[in-house]
Amino acid sequence: MKITIDRDRCVGAGQCVRAADEVFDQDDQDGCVVLLVSRPSERLSAEVRDAERFCPSGAIEIHDA
């Protein structure tokens, strides 16, 4: 699994951080998503998929390997 984010689409809702705080964070300046891990372990796959699903702006995309 590989994750990409589109910071231009991000609205700073923080749903990704709530779902997968080991993978996502928010920028202190503008609140937009910060990707901490672009290729998370399989252990985090359910949380990452929740983050993608809950993102109100569609700024998170998962690419399955």
CSV table of C-alpha atoms in Angstrom, one decimal, residues 25-65:
chain,number,residue,atom,x,y,z
A,25,ASP,CA,-0.6,14.6,11.1
A,26,GLN,CA,-1.7,18.2,10.6
A,27,ASP,CA,0.5,21.2,9.8
A,28,ASP,CA,0.7,23.6,12.6
A,29,GLN,CA,0.6,26.6,10.2
A,30,ASP,CA,-2.4,25.8,8.0
A,31,GLY,CA,-4.0,22.6,9.5
A,32,CYS,CA,-3.5,20.7,6.2
A,33,VAL,CA,-2.6,17.0,6.2
A,34,VAL,CA,1.0,15.9,6.6
A,35,LEU,CA,1.9,12.4,5.5
A,36,LEU,CA,4.2,10.8,8.1
A,37,VAL,CA,4.5,7.4,6.4
A,38,SER,CA,3.9,6.9,2.7
A,39,ARG,CA,4.1,3.1,2.9
A,40,PRO,CA,2.6,2.0,6.2
A,41,SER,CA,2.7,-1.5,7.5
A,42,GLU,CA,-0.1,-3.9,6.9
A,43,ARG,CA,-1.0,-3.5,10.5
A,44,LEU,CA,-2.2,0.0,9.8
A,45,SER,CA,-4.2,-0.8,6.6
A,46,ALA,CA,-7.7,-0.7,8.2
A,47,GLU,CA,-7.0,2.7,9.8
A,48,VAL,CA,-5.5,4.1,6.6
A,49,ARG,CA,-8.5,3.0,4.6
A,50,ASP,CA,-10.8,4.6,7.2
A,51,ALA,CA,-8.8,7.9,6.9
A,52,GLU,CA,-9.3,7.8,3.1
A,53,ARG,CA,-13.0,7.1,3.5
A,54,PHE,CA,-13.6,9.8,6.1
A,55,CYS,CA,-11.6,12.5,4.4
A,56,PRO,CA,-14.3,15.1,3.4
A,57,SER,CA,-12.2,16.6,0.6
A,58,GLY,CA,-10.9,13.4,-1.0
A,59,ALA,CA,-7.3,14.5,-0.4
A,60,ILE,CA,-6.0,11.0,0.4
A,61,GLU,CA,-5.5,8.3,-2.2
A,62,ILE,CA,-4.4,4.7,-1.6
A,63,HIS,CA,-2.5,2.8,-4.2
A,64,ASP,CA,-2.5,-0.9,-3.7
A,65,ALA,CA,0.8,-2.6,-4.7
